[in-house]
């Protein structure tokens, strides 16, 4: 057996929900512990970082606003990859992964909008402006809510999987629009200052807390995502067992 | 008139409430599903893959 076959075998073995439950059950306590420890370190660094010479203490909102916005986009990217898994390989866990990421992505998008608004009011003098960055993130929130509504509208997850995957992939066009909106259009929102070709433009005293908080948010995301995926597998098992029970009762009563 | 400290406090408080709320909902959802599975198994209901002679998982 070649290395490629071996790695494919290992990867496809994860597609088995029972194996995923066993593996995620072992990984989750470590993931959750890492998320808590990194969050505590990140919060300590955020509150001991120097205040900005212009923005004062409000710069501390950056340490929770920026990671929330990054995770809002990363979560959607995870869903887009999972949607390809649903449409191309019909991976058993792909739809479970995409569906269970939805509330988490919606929560991060909501937090990026809310903390952005709470930062914008003292710094820009306004809670909200319909500029390209804010509007495209608001559209992202609507996409999350729309996909959640689509899943709620269909009782059978197998029927919802394909339209939800197509809609997710169509909506992925919004992710580069969000990222580059500050470069393509004249917006009130500042341009990128961390992820840029010529390197970050933030001083290290503020960059390091921001990066630690971003790692913490990523760990929080994967902890919640693994938990939600396990819940979704159990939900589908309960539905399958109820169907099985109903069919066996129907079979017994039939003449 | 809100001070700058108020804006910072509200941001962190809203983040904590949202993320802890999501965590609690997820934990509660998991417990409810496990309870349902346990009830069905106690009634003798088996998934097709677990049934004797059924497909292997």
mmCIF file of C-alpha atoms in Angstrom:
data_model
loop_
_atom_site.group_PDB
_atom_site.id
_atom_site.type_symbol
_atom_site.label_atom_id
_atom_site.label_comp_id
_atom_site.label_asym_id
_atom_site.label_seq_id
_atom_site.Cartn_x
_atom_site.Cartn_y
_atom_site.Cartn_z
ATOM 1 C CA UNK A 1 0.000 0.000 0.000
ATOM 2 C CA UNK A 2 1.421 3.388 -0.938
ATOM 3 C CA UNK A 3 1.585 6.349 1.435
ATOM 4 C CA UNK A 4 -1.102 8.114 -0.585
ATOM 5 C CA UNK A 5 -3.496 5.189 -0.238
ATOM 6 C CA UNK A 6 -2.752 4.963 3.465
ATOM 7 C CA UNK A 7 -3.422 8.672 4.054
ATOM 8 C CA UNK A 8 -6.600 8.526 1.928
ATOM 9 C CA UNK A 9 -7.742 5.541 3.975
ATOM 10 C CA UNK A 10 -7.156 7.418 7.208
ATOM 11 C CA UNK A 11 -8.927 10.517 5.874
ATOM 12 C CA UNK A 12 -11.937 8.656 4.524
ATOM 13 C CA UNK A 13 -12.148 6.666 7.771
ATOM 14 C CA UNK A 14 -12.984 9.987 9.458
ATOM 15 C CA UNK A 15 -16.073 10.138 7.248
ATOM 16 C CA UNK A 16 -17.553 7.410 9.416
ATOM 17 C CA UNK A 17 -19.671 9.224 12.039
ATOM 18 C CA UNK A 18 -18.949 6.562 14.675
ATOM 19 C CA UNK A 19 -15.196 7.031 14.216
ATOM 20 C CA UNK A 20 -15.624 10.811 14.275
ATOM 21 C CA UNK A 21 -17.559 10.576 17.559
ATOM 22 C CA UNK A 22 -14.820 8.459 19.122
ATOM 23 C CA UNK A 23 -11.981 10.677 17.864
ATOM 24 C CA UNK A 24 -13.668 13.995 18.692
ATOM 25 C CA UNK A 25 -14.580 12.665 22.142
ATOM 26 C CA UNK A 26 -10.880 12.124 22.847
ATOM 27 C CA UNK A 27 -9.742 15.458 21.338
ATOM 28 C CA UNK A 28 -12.462 17.744 22.789
ATOM 29 C CA UNK A 29 -11.211 17.991 26.418
ATOM 30 C CA UNK A 30 -7.732 19.058 25.214
ATOM 31 C CA UNK A 31 -9.204 21.465 22.661
ATOM 32 C CA UNK A 32 -11.486 23.059 25.273
ATOM 33 C CA UNK A 33 -8.611 23.337 27.782
ATOM 34 C CA UNK A 34 -6.390 24.954 25.139
ATOM 35 C CA UNK A 35 -9.212 27.396 24.267
ATOM 36 C CA UNK A 36 -9.657 28.422 27.923
ATOM 37 C CA UNK A 37 -5.913 28.787 28.615
ATOM 38 C CA UNK A 38 -5.284 30.787 25.407
ATOM 39 C CA UNK A 39 -8.312 33.010 26.127
ATOM 40 C CA UNK A 40 -7.043 33.805 29.649
ATOM 41 C CA UNK A 41 -3.549 34.624 28.315
ATOM 42 C CA UNK A 42 -5.054 36.661 25.449
ATOM 43 C CA UNK A 43 -7.329 38.645 27.782
ATOM 44 C CA UNK A 44 -4.424 39.351 30.155
ATOM 45 C CA UNK A 45 -2.293 40.581 27.233
ATOM 46 C CA UNK A 46 -5.218 42.649 25.890
ATOM 47 C CA UNK A 47 -5.689 44.488 29.182
ATOM 48 C CA UNK A 48 -1.972 45.031 29.813
ATOM 49 C CA UNK A 49 -1.284 46.303 26.268
ATOM 50 C CA UNK A 50 -0.624 50.047 26.081
ATOM 51 C CA UNK A 51 -3.474 52.378 25.220
ATOM 52 C CA UNK A 52 -3.417 53.927 21.775
ATOM 53 C CA UNK A 53 -2.118 57.494 21.624
ATOM 54 C CA UNK A 54 -5.175 58.578 19.642
ATOM 55 C CA UNK A 55 -7.902 56.049 20.476
ATOM 56 C CA UNK A 56 -7.097 55.690 24.173
ATOM 57 C CA UNK A 57 -8.684 52.729 25.956
ATOM 58 C CA UNK A 58 -11.136 51.996 23.115
ATOM 59 C CA UNK A 59 -8.305 50.269 21.227
ATOM 60 C CA UNK A 60 -8.933 47.309 23.545
ATOM 61 C CA UNK A 61 -12.127 46.625 21.566
ATOM 62 C CA UNK A 62 -9.831 45.697 18.665
ATOM 63 C CA UNK A 63 -8.657 42.559 20.510
ATOM 64 C CA UNK A 64 -12.171 41.072 20.404
ATOM 65 C CA UNK A 65 -13.547 42.820 17.300
ATOM 66 C CA UNK A 66 -10.887 41.797 14.776
ATOM 67 C CA UNK A 67 -10.728 38.070 15.769
ATOM 68 C CA UNK A 68 -14.562 37.924 15.653
ATOM 69 C CA UNK A 69 -14.495 39.300 12.098
ATOM 70 C CA UNK A 70 -11.720 36.867 11.053
ATOM 71 C CA UNK A 71 -13.603 33.913 12.533
ATOM 72 C CA UNK A 72 -16.859 35.022 10.869
ATOM 73 C CA UNK A 73 -15.067 34.670 7.516
ATOM 74 C CA UNK A 74 -13.102 31.533 8.465
ATOM 75 C CA UNK A 75 -16.285 29.790 9.596
ATOM 76 C CA UNK A 76 -17.910 30.510 6.231
ATOM 77 C CA UNK A 77 -14.779 29.225 4.452
ATOM 78 C CA UNK A 78 -14.980 25.982 6.480
ATOM 79 C CA UNK A 79 -18.639 25.690 5.419
ATOM 80 C CA UNK A 80 -17.687 26.273 1.759
ATOM 81 C CA UNK A 81 -15.080 23.470 1.885
ATOM 82 C CA UNK A 82 -17.628 21.203 3.588
ATOM 83 C CA UNK A 83 -20.174 22.099 0.874
ATOM 84 C CA UNK A 84 -17.725 20.916 -1.803
ATOM 85 C CA UNK A 85 -17.489 17.691 0.228
ATOM 86 C CA UNK A 86 -21.283 17.405 0.133
ATOM 87 C CA UNK A 87 -21.651 18.103 -3.587
ATOM 88 C CA UNK A 88 -18.598 16.280 -4.983
ATOM 89 C CA UNK A 89 -17.837 13.386 -2.645
ATOM 90 C CA UNK A 90 -21.126 13.162 -0.718
ATOM 91 C CA UNK A 91 -18.962 12.906 2.380
ATOM 92 C CA UNK A 92 -21.241 11.749 5.224
ATOM 93 C CA UNK A 93 -19.854 14.293 7.663
ATOM 94 C CA UNK A 94 -19.598 17.223 5.232
ATOM 95 C CA UNK A 95 -23.214 18.333 5.579
ATOM 96 C CA UNK A 96 -23.055 17.759 9.338
ATOM 97 C CA UNK A 97 -19.962 20.015 9.473
ATOM 98 C CA UNK A 98 -21.525 22.757 7.323
ATOM 99 C CA UNK A 99 -24.857 22.778 9.161
ATOM 100 C CA UNK A 100 -23.386 22.762 12.666
ATOM 101 C CA UNK A 101 -21.015 25.648 11.848
ATOM 102 C CA UNK A 102 -23.942 27.967 11.026
ATOM 103 C CA UNK A 103 -24.927 29.239 14.514
ATOM 104 C CA UNK A 104 -21.264 29.653 15.459
ATOM 105 C CA UNK A 105 -20.541 31.693 12.331
ATOM 106 C CA UNK A 106 -23.672 33.762 12.898
ATOM 107 C CA UNK A 107 -22.565 34.459 16.497
ATOM 108 C CA UNK A 108 -19.074 35.617 15.421
ATOM 109 C CA UNK A 109 -20.534 37.790 12.640
ATOM 110 C CA UNK A 110 -23.025 39.333 15.084
ATOM 111 C CA UNK A 111 -20.168 40.012 17.536
ATOM 112 C CA UNK A 112 -17.989 41.615 14.858
ATOM 113 C CA UNK A 113 -20.883 43.937 13.909
ATOM 114 C CA UNK A 114 -21.807 44.733 17.512
ATOM 115 C CA UNK A 115 -18.265 45.357 18.800
ATOM 116 C CA UNK A 116 -17.506 47.285 15.604
ATOM 117 C CA UNK A 117 -20.510 49.491 16.281
ATOM 118 C CA UNK A 118 -19.441 49.987 19.910
ATOM 119 C CA UNK A 119 -15.965 50.949 18.675
ATOM 120 C CA UNK A 120 -17.293 53.110 15.839
ATOM 121 C CA UNK A 121 -19.494 55.290 18.025
ATOM 122 C CA UNK A 122 -16.658 56.841 20.105
ATOM 123 C CA UNK A 123 -14.083 56.815 17.246
ATOM 124 C CA UNK A 124 -16.127 57.656 14.128
ATOM 125 C CA UNK A 125 -18.974 59.445 15.860
ATOM 126 C CA UNK A 126 -21.553 57.018 14.480
ATOM 127 C CA UNK A 127 -22.916 53.582 15.392
ATOM 128 C CA UNK A 128 -23.353 52.509 11.780
ATOM 129 C CA UNK A 129 -22.689 53.559 8.217
ATOM 130 C CA UNK A 130 -23.717 51.727 5.039
ATOM 131 C CA UNK A 131 -20.204 51.541 3.652
ATOM 132 C CA UNK A 132 -18.764 48.570 1.739
ATOM 133 C CA UNK A 133 -17.098 46.769 4.674
ATOM 134 C CA UNK A 134 -19.980 47.077 7.130
ATOM 135 C CA UNK A 135 -22.633 46.302 4.535
ATOM 136 C CA UNK A 136 -20.808 43.210 3.197
ATOM 137 C CA UNK A 137 -20.410 41.844 6.756
ATOM 138 C CA UNK A 138 -24.095 42.520 7.369
ATOM 139 C CA UNK A 139 -24.840 40.532 4.183
ATOM 140 C CA UNK A 140 -22.705 37.704 5.652
ATOM 141 C CA UNK A 141 -24.921 37.703 8.763
ATOM 142 C CA UNK A 142 -28.009 37.513 6.519
ATOM 143 C CA UNK A 143 -26.435 34.575 4.643
ATOM 144 C CA UNK A 144 -25.867 32.688 7.901
ATOM 145 C CA UNK A 145 -29.451 33.373 9.021
ATOM 146 C CA UNK A 146 -30.840 32.447 5.584
ATOM 147 C CA UNK A 147 -28.984 29.113 5.566
ATOM 148 C CA UNK A 148 -30.215 28.387 9.107
ATOM 149 C CA UNK A 149 -33.784 29.104 7.927
ATOM 150 C CA UNK A 150 -33.293 26.776 4.925
ATOM 151 C CA UNK A 151 -32.245 23.919 7.217
ATOM 152 C CA UNK A 152 -35.188 24.637 9.545
ATOM 153 C CA UNK A 153 -37.607 24.620 6.604
ATOM 154 C CA UNK A 154 -36.777 21.029 5.629
ATOM 155 C CA UNK A 155 -37.385 18.146 8.020
ATOM 156 C CA UNK A 156 -35.115 15.729 6.174
ATOM 157 C CA UNK A 157 -31.441 16.791 6.476
ATOM 158 C CA UNK A 158 -30.565 14.738 3.369
ATOM 159 C CA UNK A 159 -32.935 16.873 1.254
ATOM 160 C CA UNK A 160 -31.623 20.163 2.681
ATOM 161 C CA UNK A 161 -27.959 19.225 2.201
ATOM 162 C CA UNK A 162 -27.586 19.883 -1.537
ATOM 163 C CA UNK A 163 -29.504 23.209 -1.841
ATOM 164 C CA UNK A 164 -27.745 24.458 1.304
ATOM 165 C CA UNK A 165 -24.357 23.460 -0.155
ATOM 166 C CA UNK A 166 -25.091 25.234 -3.459
ATOM 167 C CA UNK A 167 -26.286 28.367 -1.637
ATOM 168 C CA UNK A 168 -23.205 28.315 0.626
ATOM 169 C CA UNK A 169 -20.870 28.138 -2.382
ATOM 170 C CA UNK A 170 -22.729 30.931 -4.203
ATOM 171 C CA UNK A 171 -22.496 33.062 -1.049
ATOM 172 C CA UNK A 172 -18.744 32.452 -0.793
ATOM 173 C CA UNK A 173 -18.263 35.269 -3.327
ATOM 174 C CA UNK A 174 -18.984 37.610 -0.397
ATOM 175 C CA UNK A 175 -15.809 36.547 1.490
ATOM 176 C CA UNK A 176 -13.242 38.168 -0.887
ATOM 177 C CA UNK A 177 -15.628 41.134 -1.194
ATOM 178 C CA UNK A 178 -15.489 41.594 2.614
ATOM 179 C CA UNK A 179 -11.694 41.191 2.681
ATOM 180 C CA UNK A 180 -10.942 43.604 -0.183
ATOM 181 C CA UNK A 181 -13.883 46.003 0.290
ATOM 182 C CA UNK A 182 -11.622 48.431 2.151
ATOM 183 C CA UNK A 183 -9.180 48.474 -0.803
ATOM 184 C CA UNK A 184 -11.687 48.509 -3.660
ATOM 185 C CA UNK A 185 -14.006 51.197 -2.305
ATOM 186 C CA UNK A 186 -13.687 54.347 -0.265
ATOM 187 C CA UNK A 187 -14.953 53.296 3.165
ATOM 188 C CA UNK A 188 -15.035 54.702 6.679
ATOM 189 C CA UNK A 189 -13.493 51.435 7.888
ATOM 190 C CA UNK A 190 -9.710 51.415 8.002
ATOM 191 C CA UNK A 191 -7.779 49.278 5.466
ATOM 192 C CA UNK A 192 -6.056 46.000 6.433
ATOM 193 C CA UNK A 193 -3.298 46.459 9.003
ATOM 194 C CA UNK A 194 -2.352 42.860 9.892
ATOM 195 C CA UNK A 195 -2.834 40.577 6.861
ATOM 196 C CA UNK A 196 -1.143 42.577 4.087
ATOM 197 C CA UNK A 197 1.639 41.884 1.615
ATOM 198 C CA UNK A 198 4.103 44.338 3.168
ATOM 199 C CA UNK A 199 3.586 42.965 6.687
ATOM 200 C CA UNK A 200 1.586 44.191 9.701
ATOM 201 C CA UNK A 201 1.531 47.918 10.416
ATOM 202 C CA UNK A 202 0.545 47.520 14.084
ATOM 203 C CA UNK A 203 3.152 47.855 16.816
ATOM 204 C CA UNK A 204 4.206 44.541 18.380
ATOM 205 C CA UNK A 205 2.750 45.574 21.767
ATOM 206 C CA UNK A 206 -0.721 45.461 20.199
ATOM 207 C CA UNK A 207 -0.091 42.867 17.485
ATOM 208 C CA UNK A 208 0.853 40.022 19.869
ATOM 209 C CA UNK A 209 -2.283 40.286 22.062
ATOM 210 C CA UNK A 210 -4.336 40.434 18.874
ATOM 211 C CA UNK A 211 -2.719 37.286 17.465
ATOM 212 C CA UNK A 212 -3.108 35.391 20.776
ATOM 213 C CA UNK A 213 -6.789 36.387 20.891
ATOM 214 C CA UNK A 214 -7.155 35.219 17.269
ATOM 215 C CA UNK A 215 -5.694 31.814 18.247
ATOM 216 C CA UNK A 216 -8.056 31.712 21.256
ATOM 217 C CA UNK A 217 -11.074 32.489 19.049
ATOM 218 C CA UNK A 218 -9.992 29.795 16.567
ATOM 219 C CA UNK A 219 -9.731 27.228 19.381
ATOM 220 C CA UNK A 220 -13.146 28.343 20.720
ATOM 221 C CA UNK A 221 -14.580 27.914 17.221
ATOM 222 C CA UNK A 222 -13.243 24.368 16.772
ATOM 223 C CA UNK A 223 -14.332 23.368 20.304
ATOM 224 C CA UNK A 224 -17.884 24.587 19.667
ATOM 225 C CA UNK A 225 -17.887 23.148 16.141
ATOM 226 C CA UNK A 226 -16.829 19.660 17.276
ATOM 227 C CA UNK A 227 -19.480 19.769 20.023
ATOM 228 C CA UNK A 228 -22.175 20.915 17.576
ATOM 229 C CA UNK A 229 -21.153 18.246 15.018
ATOM 230 C CA UNK A 230 -21.464 15.534 17.666
ATOM 231 C CA UNK A 231 -24.923 16.896 18.595
ATOM 232 C CA UNK A 232 -25.995 16.859 14.929
ATOM 233 C CA UNK A 233 -24.837 13.230 14.489
ATOM 234 C CA UNK A 234 -26.810 12.245 17.590
ATOM 235 C CA UNK A 235 -29.857 14.221 16.333
ATOM 236 C CA UNK A 236 -29.779 12.314 13.026
ATOM 237 C CA UNK A 237 -29.365 9.010 14.840
ATOM 238 C CA UNK A 238 -32.392 9.752 17.022
ATOM 239 C CA UNK A 239 -34.437 10.583 13.882
ATOM 240 C CA UNK A 240 -33.240 7.385 12.139
ATOM 241 C CA UNK A 241 -34.071 5.245 15.166
ATOM 242 C CA UNK A 242 -37.526 6.800 15.471
ATOM 243 C CA UNK A 243 -38.154 6.064 11.776
ATOM 244 C CA UNK A 244 -36.897 2.515 12.293
ATOM 245 C CA UNK A 245 -39.219 2.069 15.304
ATOM 246 C CA UNK A 246 -42.199 3.492 13.369
ATOM 247 C CA UNK A 247 -41.486 1.187 10.393
ATOM 248 C CA UNK A 248 -41.236 -1.898 12.583
ATOM 249 C CA UNK A 249 -44.559 -1.026 14.289
ATOM 250 C CA UNK A 250 -46.141 -0.480 10.837
ATOM 251 C CA UNK A 251 -44.752 -3.844 9.657
ATOM 252 C CA UNK A 252 -46.175 -5.678 12.674
ATOM 253 C CA UNK A 253 -49.688 -4.216 12.350
ATOM 254 C CA UNK A 254 -49.922 -4.814 8.580
ATOM 255 C CA UNK A 255 -52.159 -7.872 7.775
ATOM 256 C CA UNK B 1 -23.181 60.271 27.756
ATOM 257 C CA UNK B 2 -21.173 57.042 27.705
ATOM 258 C CA UNK B 3 -17.478 57.105 28.570
ATOM 259 C CA UNK B 4 -14.851 55.236 26.539
ATOM 260 C CA UNK B 5 -14.606 52.712 29.386
ATOM 261 C CA UNK B 6 -18.348 51.994 28.990
ATOM 262 C CA UNK B 7 -17.901 51.142 25.299
ATOM 263 C CA UNK B 8 -15.022 48.769 26.136
ATOM 264 C CA UNK B 9 -16.990 47.149 28.977
ATOM 265 C CA UNK B 10 -20.098 46.663 26.806
ATOM 266 C CA UNK B 11 -18.018 45.092 24.010
ATOM 267 C CA UNK B 12 -16.362 42.550 26.315
ATOM 268 C CA UNK B 13 -19.616 41.841 28.205
ATOM 269 C CA UNK B 14 -21.566 41.254 24.966
ATOM 270 C CA UNK B 15 -18.825 38.940 23.693
ATOM 271 C CA UNK B 16 -18.805 36.957 26.956
ATOM 272 C CA UNK B 17 -22.611 36.668 27.056
ATOM 273 C CA UNK B 18 -22.850 35.602 23.380
ATOM 274 C CA UNK B 19 -20.070 33.002 23.494
ATOM 275 C CA UNK B 20 -21.071 31.588 26.901
ATOM 276 C CA UNK B 21 -24.711 31.502 25.757
ATOM 277 C CA UNK B 22 -23.707 29.579 22.627
ATOM 278 C CA UNK B 23 -21.661 27.163 24.758
ATOM 279 C CA UNK B 24 -24.560 26.570 27.168
ATOM 280 C CA UNK B 25 -27.021 26.007 24.303
ATOM 281 C CA UNK B 26 -24.621 23.538 22.668
ATOM 282 C CA UNK B 27 -24.084 21.628 25.928
ATOM 283 C CA UNK B 28 -27.856 21.536 26.587
ATOM 284 C CA UNK B 29 -28.516 20.320 23.018
ATOM 285 C CA UNK B 30 -25.949 17.524 23.439
ATOM 286 C CA UNK B 31 -27.443 16.402 26.762
ATOM 287 C CA UNK B 32 -30.966 16.357 25.312
ATOM 288 C CA UNK B 33 -29.877 14.282 22.285
ATOM 289 C CA UNK B 34 -27.961 11.795 24.471
ATOM 290 C CA UNK B 35 -31.031 11.438 26.709
ATOM 291 C CA UNK B 36 -33.223 10.725 23.663
ATOM 292 C CA UNK B 37 -30.740 8.130 22.374
ATOM 293 C CA UNK B 38 -30.619 6.437 25.787
ATOM 294 C CA UNK B 39 -34.457 6.352 25.952
ATOM 295 C CA UNK B 40 -34.717 4.789 22.485
ATOM 296 C CA UNK B 41 -32.048 2.213 23.272
ATOM 297 C CA UNK B 42 -33.830 1.388 26.551
ATOM 298 C CA UNK B 43 -36.973 0.709 24.477
ATOM 299 C CA UNK B 44 -34.953 -1.784 22.431
ATOM 300 C CA UNK B 45 -34.812 0.360 19.277
ATOM 301 C CA UNK B 46 -31.592 -0.263 17.338
ATOM 302 C CA UNK B 47 -30.121 1.539 14.352
ATOM 303 C CA UNK B 48 -30.044 -0.562 11.181
ATOM 304 C CA UNK B 49 -26.251 -0.823 11.429
ATOM 305 C CA UNK B 50 -26.582 -2.197 14.985
ATOM 306 C CA UNK B 51 -29.365 -4.657 14.216
ATOM 307 C CA UNK B 52 -28.401 -8.358 14.001
ATOM 308 C CA UNK B 53 -27.607 -9.192 10.378
ATOM 309 C CA UNK B 54 -27.711 -5.490 9.445
ATOM 310 C CA UNK B 55 -24.953 -3.631 7.635
ATOM 311 C CA UNK B 56 -21.747 -3.178 9.589
ATOM 312 C CA UNK B 57 -21.012 0.384 10.771
#
